[in-house]
Short mmCIF file of C-alpha atoms in Angstrom, two decimals:
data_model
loop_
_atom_site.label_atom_id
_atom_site.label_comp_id
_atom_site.label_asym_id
_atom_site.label_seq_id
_atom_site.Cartn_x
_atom_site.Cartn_y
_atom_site.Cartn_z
CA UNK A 1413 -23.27 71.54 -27.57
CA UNK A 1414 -24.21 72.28 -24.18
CA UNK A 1415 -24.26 69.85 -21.21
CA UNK A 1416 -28.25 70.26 -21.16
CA UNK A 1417 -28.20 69.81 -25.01
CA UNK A 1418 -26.49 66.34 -24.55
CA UNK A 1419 -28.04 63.19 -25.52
CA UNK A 1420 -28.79 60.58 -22.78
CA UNK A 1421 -27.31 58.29 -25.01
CA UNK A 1422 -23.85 60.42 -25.51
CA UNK A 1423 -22.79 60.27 -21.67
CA UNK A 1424 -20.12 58.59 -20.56
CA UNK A 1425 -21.41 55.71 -17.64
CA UNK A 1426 -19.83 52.81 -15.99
CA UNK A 1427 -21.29 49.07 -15.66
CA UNK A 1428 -20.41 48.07 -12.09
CA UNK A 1429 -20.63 44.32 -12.15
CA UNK A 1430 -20.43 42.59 -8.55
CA UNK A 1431 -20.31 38.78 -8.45
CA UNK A 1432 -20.36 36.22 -5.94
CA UNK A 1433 -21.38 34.81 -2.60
CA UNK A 1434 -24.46 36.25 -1.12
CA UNK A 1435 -24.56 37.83 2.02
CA UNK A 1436 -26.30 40.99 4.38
CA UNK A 1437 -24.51 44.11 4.00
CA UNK A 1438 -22.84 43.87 -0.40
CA UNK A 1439 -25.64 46.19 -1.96
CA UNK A 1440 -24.94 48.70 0.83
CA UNK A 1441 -21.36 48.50 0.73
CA UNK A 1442 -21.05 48.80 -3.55
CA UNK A 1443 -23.08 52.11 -3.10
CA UNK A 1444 -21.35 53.49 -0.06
CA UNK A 1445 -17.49 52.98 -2.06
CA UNK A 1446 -19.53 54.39 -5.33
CA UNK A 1447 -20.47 57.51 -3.26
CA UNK A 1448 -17.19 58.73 -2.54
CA UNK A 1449 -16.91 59.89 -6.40
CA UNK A 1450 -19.99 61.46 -6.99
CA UNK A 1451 -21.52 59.27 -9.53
CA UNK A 1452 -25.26 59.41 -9.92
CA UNK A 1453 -27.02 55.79 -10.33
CA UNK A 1454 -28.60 55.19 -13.38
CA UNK A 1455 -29.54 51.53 -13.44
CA UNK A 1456 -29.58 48.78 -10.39
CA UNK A 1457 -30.27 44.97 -11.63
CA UNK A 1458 -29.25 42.50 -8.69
CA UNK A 1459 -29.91 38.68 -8.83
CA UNK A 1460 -29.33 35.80 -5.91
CA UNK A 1461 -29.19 32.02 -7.46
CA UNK A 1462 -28.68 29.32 -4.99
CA UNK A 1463 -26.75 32.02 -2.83
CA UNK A 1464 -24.68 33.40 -5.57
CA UNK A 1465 -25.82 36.91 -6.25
CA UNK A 1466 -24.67 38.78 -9.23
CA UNK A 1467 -25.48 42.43 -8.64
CA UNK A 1468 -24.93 45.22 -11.43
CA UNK A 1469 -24.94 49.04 -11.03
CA UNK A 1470 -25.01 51.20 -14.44
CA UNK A 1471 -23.35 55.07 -13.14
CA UNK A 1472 -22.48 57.96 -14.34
CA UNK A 1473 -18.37 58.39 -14.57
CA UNK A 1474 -16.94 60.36 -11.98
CA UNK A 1475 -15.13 63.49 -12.10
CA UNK A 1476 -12.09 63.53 -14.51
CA UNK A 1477 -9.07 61.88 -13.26
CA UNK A 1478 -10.90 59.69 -10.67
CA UNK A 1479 -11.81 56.84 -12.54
CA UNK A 1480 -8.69 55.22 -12.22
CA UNK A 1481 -9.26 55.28 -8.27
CA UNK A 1482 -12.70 54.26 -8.47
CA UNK A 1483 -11.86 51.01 -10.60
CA UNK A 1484 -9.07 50.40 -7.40
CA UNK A 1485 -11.25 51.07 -4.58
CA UNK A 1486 -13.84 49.13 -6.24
CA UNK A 1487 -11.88 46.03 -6.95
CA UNK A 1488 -10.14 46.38 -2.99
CA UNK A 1489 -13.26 46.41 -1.59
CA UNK A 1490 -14.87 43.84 -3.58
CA UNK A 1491 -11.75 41.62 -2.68
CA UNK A 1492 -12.22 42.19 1.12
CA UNK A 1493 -15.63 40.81 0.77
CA UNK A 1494 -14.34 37.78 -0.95
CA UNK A 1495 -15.93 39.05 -3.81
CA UNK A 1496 -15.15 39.72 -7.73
CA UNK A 1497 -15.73 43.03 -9.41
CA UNK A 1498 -15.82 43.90 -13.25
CA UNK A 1499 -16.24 47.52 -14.53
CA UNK A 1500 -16.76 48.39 -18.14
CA UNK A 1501 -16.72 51.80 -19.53
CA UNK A 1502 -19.80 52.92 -21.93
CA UNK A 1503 -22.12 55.45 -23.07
CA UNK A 1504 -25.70 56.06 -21.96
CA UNK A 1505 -28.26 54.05 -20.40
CA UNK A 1506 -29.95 50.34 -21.88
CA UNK A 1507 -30.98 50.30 -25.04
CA UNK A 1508 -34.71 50.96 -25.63
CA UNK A 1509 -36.79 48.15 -25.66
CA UNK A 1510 -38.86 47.05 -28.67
CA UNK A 1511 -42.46 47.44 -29.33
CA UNK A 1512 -44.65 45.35 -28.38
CA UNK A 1513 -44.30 43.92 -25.28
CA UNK A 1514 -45.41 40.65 -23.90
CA UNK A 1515 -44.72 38.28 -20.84
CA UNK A 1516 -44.44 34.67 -21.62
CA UNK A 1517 -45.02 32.14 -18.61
CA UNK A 1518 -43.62 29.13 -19.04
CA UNK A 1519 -44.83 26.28 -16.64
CA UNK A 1520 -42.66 22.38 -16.66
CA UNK A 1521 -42.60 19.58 -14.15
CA UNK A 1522 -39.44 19.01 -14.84
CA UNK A 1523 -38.86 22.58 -16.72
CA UNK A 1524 -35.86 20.80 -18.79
CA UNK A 1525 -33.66 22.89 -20.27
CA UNK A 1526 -34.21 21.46 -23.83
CA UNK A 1527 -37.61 23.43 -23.60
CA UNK A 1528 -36.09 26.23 -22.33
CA UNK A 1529 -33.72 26.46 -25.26
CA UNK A 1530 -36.79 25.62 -27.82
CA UNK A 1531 -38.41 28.65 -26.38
CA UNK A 1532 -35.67 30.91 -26.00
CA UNK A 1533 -34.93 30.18 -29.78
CA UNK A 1534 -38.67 30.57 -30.86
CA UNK A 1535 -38.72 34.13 -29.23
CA UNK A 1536 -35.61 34.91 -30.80
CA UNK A 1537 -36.91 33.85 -34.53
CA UNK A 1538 -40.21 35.76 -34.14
CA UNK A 1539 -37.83 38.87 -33.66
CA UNK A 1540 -38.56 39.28 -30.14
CA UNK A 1541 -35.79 39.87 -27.34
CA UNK A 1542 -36.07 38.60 -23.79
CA UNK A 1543 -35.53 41.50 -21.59
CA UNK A 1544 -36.03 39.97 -18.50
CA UNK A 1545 -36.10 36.18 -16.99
CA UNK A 1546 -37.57 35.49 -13.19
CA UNK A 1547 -38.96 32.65 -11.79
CA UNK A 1548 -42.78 33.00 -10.02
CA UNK A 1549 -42.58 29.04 -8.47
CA UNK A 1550 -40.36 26.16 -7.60
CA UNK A 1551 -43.31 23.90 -6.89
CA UNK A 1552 -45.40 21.94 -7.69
CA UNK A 1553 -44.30 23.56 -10.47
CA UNK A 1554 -41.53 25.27 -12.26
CA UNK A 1555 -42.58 28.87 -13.12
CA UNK A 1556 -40.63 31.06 -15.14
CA UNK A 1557 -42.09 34.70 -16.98
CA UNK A 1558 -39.91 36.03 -19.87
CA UNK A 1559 -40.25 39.78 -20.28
CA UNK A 1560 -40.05 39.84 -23.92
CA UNK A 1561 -40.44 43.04 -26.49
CA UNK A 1562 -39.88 43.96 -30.07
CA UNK A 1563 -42.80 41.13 -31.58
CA UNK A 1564 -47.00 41.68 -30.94
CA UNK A 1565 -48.18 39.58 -28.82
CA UNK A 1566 -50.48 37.44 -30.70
CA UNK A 1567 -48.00 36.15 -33.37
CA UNK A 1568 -45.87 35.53 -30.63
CA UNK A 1569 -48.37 33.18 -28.53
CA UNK A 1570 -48.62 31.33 -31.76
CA UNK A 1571 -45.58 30.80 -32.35
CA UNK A 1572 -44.94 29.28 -28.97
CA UNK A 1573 -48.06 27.47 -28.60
CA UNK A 1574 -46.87 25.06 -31.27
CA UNK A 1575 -43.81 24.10 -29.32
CA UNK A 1576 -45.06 23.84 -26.28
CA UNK A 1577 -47.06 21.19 -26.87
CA UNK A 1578 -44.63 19.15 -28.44
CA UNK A 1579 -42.11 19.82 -25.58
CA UNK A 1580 -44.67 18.81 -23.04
CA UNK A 1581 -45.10 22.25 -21.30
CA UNK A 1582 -47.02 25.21 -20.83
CA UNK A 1583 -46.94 27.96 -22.48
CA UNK A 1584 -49.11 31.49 -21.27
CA UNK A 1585 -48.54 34.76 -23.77
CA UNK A 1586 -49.79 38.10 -22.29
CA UNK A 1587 -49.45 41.70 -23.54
CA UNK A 1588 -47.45 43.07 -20.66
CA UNK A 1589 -48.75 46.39 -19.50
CA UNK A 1590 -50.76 47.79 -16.32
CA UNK A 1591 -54.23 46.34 -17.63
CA UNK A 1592 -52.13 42.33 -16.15
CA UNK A 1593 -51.98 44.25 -13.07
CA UNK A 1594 -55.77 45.75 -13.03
CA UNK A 1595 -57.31 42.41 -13.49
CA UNK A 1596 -60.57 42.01 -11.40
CA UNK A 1597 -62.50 39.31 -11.76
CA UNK A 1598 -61.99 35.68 -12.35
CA UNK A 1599 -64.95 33.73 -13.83
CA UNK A 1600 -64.20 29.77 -13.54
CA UNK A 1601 -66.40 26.85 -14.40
CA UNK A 1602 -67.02 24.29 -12.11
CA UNK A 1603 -67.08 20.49 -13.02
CA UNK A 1604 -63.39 18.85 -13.55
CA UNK A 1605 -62.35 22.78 -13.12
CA UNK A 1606 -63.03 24.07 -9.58
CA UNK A 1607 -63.70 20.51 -8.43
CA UNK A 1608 -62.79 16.95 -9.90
CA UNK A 1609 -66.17 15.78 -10.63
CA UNK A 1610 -69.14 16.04 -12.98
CA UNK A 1611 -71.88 16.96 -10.91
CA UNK A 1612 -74.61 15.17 -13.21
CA UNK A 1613 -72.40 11.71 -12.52
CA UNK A 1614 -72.70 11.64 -9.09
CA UNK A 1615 -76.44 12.38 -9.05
CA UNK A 1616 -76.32 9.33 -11.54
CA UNK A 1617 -74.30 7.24 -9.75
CA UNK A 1618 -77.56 7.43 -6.78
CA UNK A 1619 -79.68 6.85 -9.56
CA UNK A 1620 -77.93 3.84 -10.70
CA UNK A 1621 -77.32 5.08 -14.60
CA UNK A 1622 -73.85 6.69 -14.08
CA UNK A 1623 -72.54 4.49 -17.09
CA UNK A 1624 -75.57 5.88 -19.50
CA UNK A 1625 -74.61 9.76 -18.41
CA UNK A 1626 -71.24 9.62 -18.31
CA UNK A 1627 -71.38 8.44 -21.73
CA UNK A 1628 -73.57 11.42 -22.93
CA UNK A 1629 -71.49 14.15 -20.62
CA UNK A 1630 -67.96 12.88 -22.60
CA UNK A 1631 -70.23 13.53 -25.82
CA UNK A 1632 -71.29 16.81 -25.26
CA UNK A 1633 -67.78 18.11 -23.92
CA UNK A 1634 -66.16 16.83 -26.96
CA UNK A 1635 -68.56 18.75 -28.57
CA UNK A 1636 -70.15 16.34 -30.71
CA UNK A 1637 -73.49 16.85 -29.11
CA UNK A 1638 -75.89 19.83 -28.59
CA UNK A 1639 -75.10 20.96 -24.89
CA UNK A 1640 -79.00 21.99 -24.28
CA UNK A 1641 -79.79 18.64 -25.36
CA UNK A 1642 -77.88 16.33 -23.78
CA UNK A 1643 -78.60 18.06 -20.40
CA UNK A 1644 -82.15 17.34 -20.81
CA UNK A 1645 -81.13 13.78 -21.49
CA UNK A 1646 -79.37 13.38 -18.60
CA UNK A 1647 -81.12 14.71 -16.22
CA UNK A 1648 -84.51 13.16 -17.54
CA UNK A 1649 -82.53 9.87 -16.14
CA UNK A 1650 -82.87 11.19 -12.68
CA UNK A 1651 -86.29 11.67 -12.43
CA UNK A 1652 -87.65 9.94 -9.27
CA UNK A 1653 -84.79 9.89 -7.15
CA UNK A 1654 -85.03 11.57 -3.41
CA UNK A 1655 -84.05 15.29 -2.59
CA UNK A 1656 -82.47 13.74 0.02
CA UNK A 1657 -79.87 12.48 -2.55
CA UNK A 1658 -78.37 16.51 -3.04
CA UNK A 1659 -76.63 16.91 0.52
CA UNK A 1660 -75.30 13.47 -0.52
CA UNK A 1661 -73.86 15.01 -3.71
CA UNK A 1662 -72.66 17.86 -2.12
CA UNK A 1663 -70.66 15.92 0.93
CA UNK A 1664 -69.14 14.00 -2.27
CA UNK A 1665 -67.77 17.16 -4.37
CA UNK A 1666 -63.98 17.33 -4.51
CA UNK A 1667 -62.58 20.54 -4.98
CA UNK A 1668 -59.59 20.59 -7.12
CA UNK A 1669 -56.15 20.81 -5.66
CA UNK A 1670 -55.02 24.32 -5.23
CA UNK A 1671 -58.47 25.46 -5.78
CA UNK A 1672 -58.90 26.68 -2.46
CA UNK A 1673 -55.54 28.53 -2.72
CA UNK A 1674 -56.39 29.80 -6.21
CA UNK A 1675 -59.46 31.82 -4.10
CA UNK A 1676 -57.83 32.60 -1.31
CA UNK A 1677 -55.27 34.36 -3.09
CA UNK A 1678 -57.75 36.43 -5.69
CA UNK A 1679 -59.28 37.28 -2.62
CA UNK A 1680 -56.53 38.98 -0.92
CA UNK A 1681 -55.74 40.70 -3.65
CA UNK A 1682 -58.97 42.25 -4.19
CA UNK A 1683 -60.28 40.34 -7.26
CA UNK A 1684 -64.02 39.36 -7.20
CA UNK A 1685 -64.54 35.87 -8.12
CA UNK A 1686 -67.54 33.99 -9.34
CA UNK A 1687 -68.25 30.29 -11.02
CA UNK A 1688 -70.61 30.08 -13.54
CA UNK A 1689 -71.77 25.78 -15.11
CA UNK A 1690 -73.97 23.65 -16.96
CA UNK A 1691 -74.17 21.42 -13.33
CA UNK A 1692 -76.74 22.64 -10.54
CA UNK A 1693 -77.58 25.30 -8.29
CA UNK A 1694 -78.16 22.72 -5.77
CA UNK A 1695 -73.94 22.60 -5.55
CA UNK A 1696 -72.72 25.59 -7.11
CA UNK A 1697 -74.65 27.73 -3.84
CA UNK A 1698 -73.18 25.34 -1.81
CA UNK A 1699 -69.87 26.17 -3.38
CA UNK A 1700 -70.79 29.88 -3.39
CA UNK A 1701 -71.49 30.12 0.33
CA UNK A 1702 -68.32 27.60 1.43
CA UNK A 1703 -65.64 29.36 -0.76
CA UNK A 1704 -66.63 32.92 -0.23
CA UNK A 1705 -67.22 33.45 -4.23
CA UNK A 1706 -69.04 36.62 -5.12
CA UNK A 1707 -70.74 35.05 -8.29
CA UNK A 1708 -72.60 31.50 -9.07
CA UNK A 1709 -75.13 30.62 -11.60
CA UNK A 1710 -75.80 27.24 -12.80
CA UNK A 1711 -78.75 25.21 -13.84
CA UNK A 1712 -81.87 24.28 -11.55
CA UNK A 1713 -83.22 20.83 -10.86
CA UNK A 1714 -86.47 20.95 -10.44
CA UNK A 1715 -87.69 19.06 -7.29
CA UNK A 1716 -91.83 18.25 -6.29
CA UNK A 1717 -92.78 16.96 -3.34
CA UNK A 1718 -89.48 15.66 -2.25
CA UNK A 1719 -88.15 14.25 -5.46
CA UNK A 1720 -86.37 14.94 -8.62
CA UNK A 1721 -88.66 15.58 -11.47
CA UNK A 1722 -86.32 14.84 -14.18
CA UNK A 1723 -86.27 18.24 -15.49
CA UNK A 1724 -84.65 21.72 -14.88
CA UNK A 1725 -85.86 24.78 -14.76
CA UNK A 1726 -85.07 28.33 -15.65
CA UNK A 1727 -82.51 29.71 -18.44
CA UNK A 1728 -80.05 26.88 -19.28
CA UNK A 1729 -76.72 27.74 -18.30
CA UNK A 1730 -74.93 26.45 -21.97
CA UNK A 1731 -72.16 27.59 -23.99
CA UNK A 1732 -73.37 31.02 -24.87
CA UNK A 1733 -75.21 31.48 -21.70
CA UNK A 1734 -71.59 30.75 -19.73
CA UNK A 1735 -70.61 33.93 -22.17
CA UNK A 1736 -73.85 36.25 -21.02
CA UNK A 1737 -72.92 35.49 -17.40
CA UNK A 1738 -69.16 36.58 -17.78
CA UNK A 1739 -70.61 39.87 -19.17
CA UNK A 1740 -73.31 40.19 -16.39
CA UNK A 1741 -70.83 39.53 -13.38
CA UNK A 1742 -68.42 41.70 -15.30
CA UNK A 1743 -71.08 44.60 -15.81
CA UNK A 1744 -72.12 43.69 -11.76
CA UNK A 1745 -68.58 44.36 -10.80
CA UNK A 1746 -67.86 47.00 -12.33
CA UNK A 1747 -64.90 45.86 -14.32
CA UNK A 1748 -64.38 46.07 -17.70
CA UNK A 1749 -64.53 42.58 -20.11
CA UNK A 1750 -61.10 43.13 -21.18
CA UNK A 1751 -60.09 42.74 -17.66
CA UNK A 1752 -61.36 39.69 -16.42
CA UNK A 1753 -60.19 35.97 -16.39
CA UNK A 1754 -62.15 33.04 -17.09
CA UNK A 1755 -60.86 29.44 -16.95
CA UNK A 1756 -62.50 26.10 -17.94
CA UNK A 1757 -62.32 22.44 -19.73
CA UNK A 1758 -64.70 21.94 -22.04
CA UNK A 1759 -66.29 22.77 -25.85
CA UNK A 1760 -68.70 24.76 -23.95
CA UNK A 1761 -66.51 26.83 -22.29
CA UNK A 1762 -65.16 28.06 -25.45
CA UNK A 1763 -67.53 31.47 -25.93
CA UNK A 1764 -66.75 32.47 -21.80
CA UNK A 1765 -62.65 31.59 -22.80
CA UNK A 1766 -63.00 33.87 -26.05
CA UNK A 1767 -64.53 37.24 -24.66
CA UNK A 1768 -62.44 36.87 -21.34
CA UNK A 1769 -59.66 39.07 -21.41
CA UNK A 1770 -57.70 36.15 -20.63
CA UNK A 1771 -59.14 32.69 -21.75
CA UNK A 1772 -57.41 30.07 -19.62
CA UNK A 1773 -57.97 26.25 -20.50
CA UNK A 1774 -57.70 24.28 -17.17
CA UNK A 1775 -56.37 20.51 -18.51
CA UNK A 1776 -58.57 21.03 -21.38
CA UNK A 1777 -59.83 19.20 -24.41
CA UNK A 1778 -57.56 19.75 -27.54
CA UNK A 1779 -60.09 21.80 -29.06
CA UNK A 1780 -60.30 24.03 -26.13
CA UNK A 1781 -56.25 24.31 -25.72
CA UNK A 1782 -55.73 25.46 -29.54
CA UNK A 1783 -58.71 28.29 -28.95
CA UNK A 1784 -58.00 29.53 -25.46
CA UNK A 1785 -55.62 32.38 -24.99
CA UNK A 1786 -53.27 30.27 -22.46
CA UNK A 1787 -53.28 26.33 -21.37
CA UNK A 1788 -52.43 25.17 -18.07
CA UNK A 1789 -52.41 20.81 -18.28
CA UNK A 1790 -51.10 20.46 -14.56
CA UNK A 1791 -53.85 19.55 -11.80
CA UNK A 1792 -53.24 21.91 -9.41
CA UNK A 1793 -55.59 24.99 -10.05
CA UNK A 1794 -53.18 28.00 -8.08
CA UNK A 1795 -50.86 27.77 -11.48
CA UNK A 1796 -53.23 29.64 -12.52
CA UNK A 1797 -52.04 32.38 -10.34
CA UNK A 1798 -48.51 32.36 -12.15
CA UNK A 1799 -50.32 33.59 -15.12
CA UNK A 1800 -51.37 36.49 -13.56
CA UNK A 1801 -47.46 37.52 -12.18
CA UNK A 1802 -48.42 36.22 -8.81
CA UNK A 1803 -45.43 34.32 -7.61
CA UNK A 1804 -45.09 31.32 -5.28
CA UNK A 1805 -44.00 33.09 -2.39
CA UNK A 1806 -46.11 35.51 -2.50
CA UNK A 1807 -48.91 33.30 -2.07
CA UNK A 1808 -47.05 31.50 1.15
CA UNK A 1809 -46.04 35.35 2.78
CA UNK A 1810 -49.89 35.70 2.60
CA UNK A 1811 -50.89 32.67 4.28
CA UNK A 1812 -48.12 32.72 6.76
CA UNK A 1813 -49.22 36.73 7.80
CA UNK A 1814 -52.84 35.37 7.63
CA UNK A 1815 -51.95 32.77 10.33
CA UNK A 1816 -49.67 34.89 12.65
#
């Protein structure tokens, strides 16, 4: 068999293994006392823990009757640098990975490492290996993806989703491919997901039947009760109050941590980003205009002569109608439906969650969790970002290049 006949698989390489303190100058050095043998490089992993940086180099093996000197000059230099050195003789390159192929973000505060085990071992049973470990954030969160192949994707999110809930973490299964990277819109809702508050409660709390509406809105996002319904309900109970009362409504809104960084990041990276909610226009183009978003629709309060008429008008923005509007923004931007994100709380979220490429349930209701394609139960609204392979600092570089 000729040398261009030979397999990949058949030729002789060596594993390189570096280990120890981190400093400028190691990577460089390895390579320049690998050069003087002519090997060709056929794999570079390198990893830095707490300063300690393990860094691996998979060659070809040199010329015959060099190796010897290789493994010498190797371990001498590696010495001099207060280093340690391993090299182990093989053939070919890694091993092909598996099909199917999916990245599992895993979000603790603490991330303990009896749920790390838990899901280590539940990849491992579904047949998957994990290819690749890397952690997106340190805070306020602990963020860690698993590159995982050789299990689809969707038996593997079930798998996981069961333990992650009883470990008290969150669990986010993706197919891994470019289509994570060409994400390009994000569709969220708005009340207790980009801000804190229900919207119709602190119109009631002016009217002075806050008690009476809150009451009905924990109904109807439980989803015991008719969403079209109990809006008209609600907002019958406000009838009479003073236009005057919206600016008040808006000065009281109160955006959700990391919701401004959860923007500002899309932004940057080129995503277009839009709200869609069952609340008001009379906030959500407020939000629109203050957050730079490039979408907002929302229901209308209708207001005569200065005053709230106790009804709404236009198309109400409800379950299915939250779905229509991901579709329309999506058509608007010009991105496909299978590439878009939408994130929210409640029972009628649920159809918007479902035809999103990725359905993301912000501190959700249990029925929203167990439907949506990934949970996220911490109150800050940038872990979102982890999801998408944005990491921590990442999101700081930005800011800090922003600022300088």
């Amino acid at each position: 068999m000729s040398a261009s006949q030979t397999s990949s698989s058949d030729v002789p390489t060596l594993l390189v293994k570096i280990f120890g303190k981190d400093r400028p100058g190691i990577t460089a050095g390895l390579f320049d006392t690998l050069a003087a043998y002519s090997v060709d490089v056929v794999d570079i992993e390198q990893v830095v823990t707490r300063g300690r940086m393990v860094l691996c180099a998979l060659v070809t093996e040199p010329p015959p009757g060099l190796e010897g000197d290789l493994r010498s000059t190797v371990h001498s230099w590696a010495e001099s640098m207060k280093m340690q050195a391993e090299i182990i003789s093989g053939l070919g390159d890694n091993r092909p990975r598996g099909l199917g192929r999916s990245l599992v973000t895993v979000l603790g505060h603490p991330l303990t490492a009896e749920a790390t085990a838990a899901i280590a071992a539940r990849i491992t049973k579904t047949g998957g290996n994990i290819d690749r470990i890397f952690r997106l954030a340190k805070y306020p969160v602990t963020a860690v993806e698993f590159a995982v192949s050789g299990v689809e994707t969707e038996p593997l999110r079930t798998a996981l989703v069961t333990d992650a809930a009883r470990l008290g973490i969150d669990v986010a299964v993706v197919a891994a491919g470019l289509y994570r990277r060409a994400q390009r819109l994000v569709v969220m809702d708005v009340d207790s997901t980009l801000i804190q508050d229900e919207v119709i409660e602190l119109f009631a709390a002016h009217a002075g039947c806050e008690d009476k509406v809150a009451e009905v809105t924990a109904a109807a996002m439980r989803g015991e009760l008719d969403f079209e319904q109990s809006l008209h309900a609600r907002v019958a109970l406000l009838e009479g109050l003073d236009s005057s009362v919206v600016d008040k409504v808006r000065s009281e809104v109160r955006l959700t941590p990391g919701a401004r960084t959860l923007i500002r990041t899309l932004k940057r990276l080129g995503y277009q980003v839009g709200v869609v909610s069952g609340g008001f226009t009379q906030v959500t183009d407020d939000l629109k205009e203050r957050l730079g978003l490039d979408f907002a629709h929302a229901n209308t309060l209708e207001i005569v002569d200065g005053r709230l008429t106790g009804k709404v008008t236009g198309e109400i923005v409800d379950r299915a109608g939250k779905a229509r509007l991901l579709r329309r923004f999506a058509a608007e931007a010009g991105v496909p439906l299978s590439q878009t994100v939408a994130i929210g709380d409640g029972a009628n979220d649920l159809d918007m969650l479902n035809a999103a490429g990725l359905g993301v349930a912000f501190n959700a209701k249990p029925v929203v969790r167990e439907a949506a394609h990934a949970a996220v139960n911490f109150p800050f609204l940038d872990t979102v970002l982890y999801l998408l392979g944005v990491t921590r600092e990442e999101v700081e570089a930005a800011d800090i290049h922003d600022i300088g």
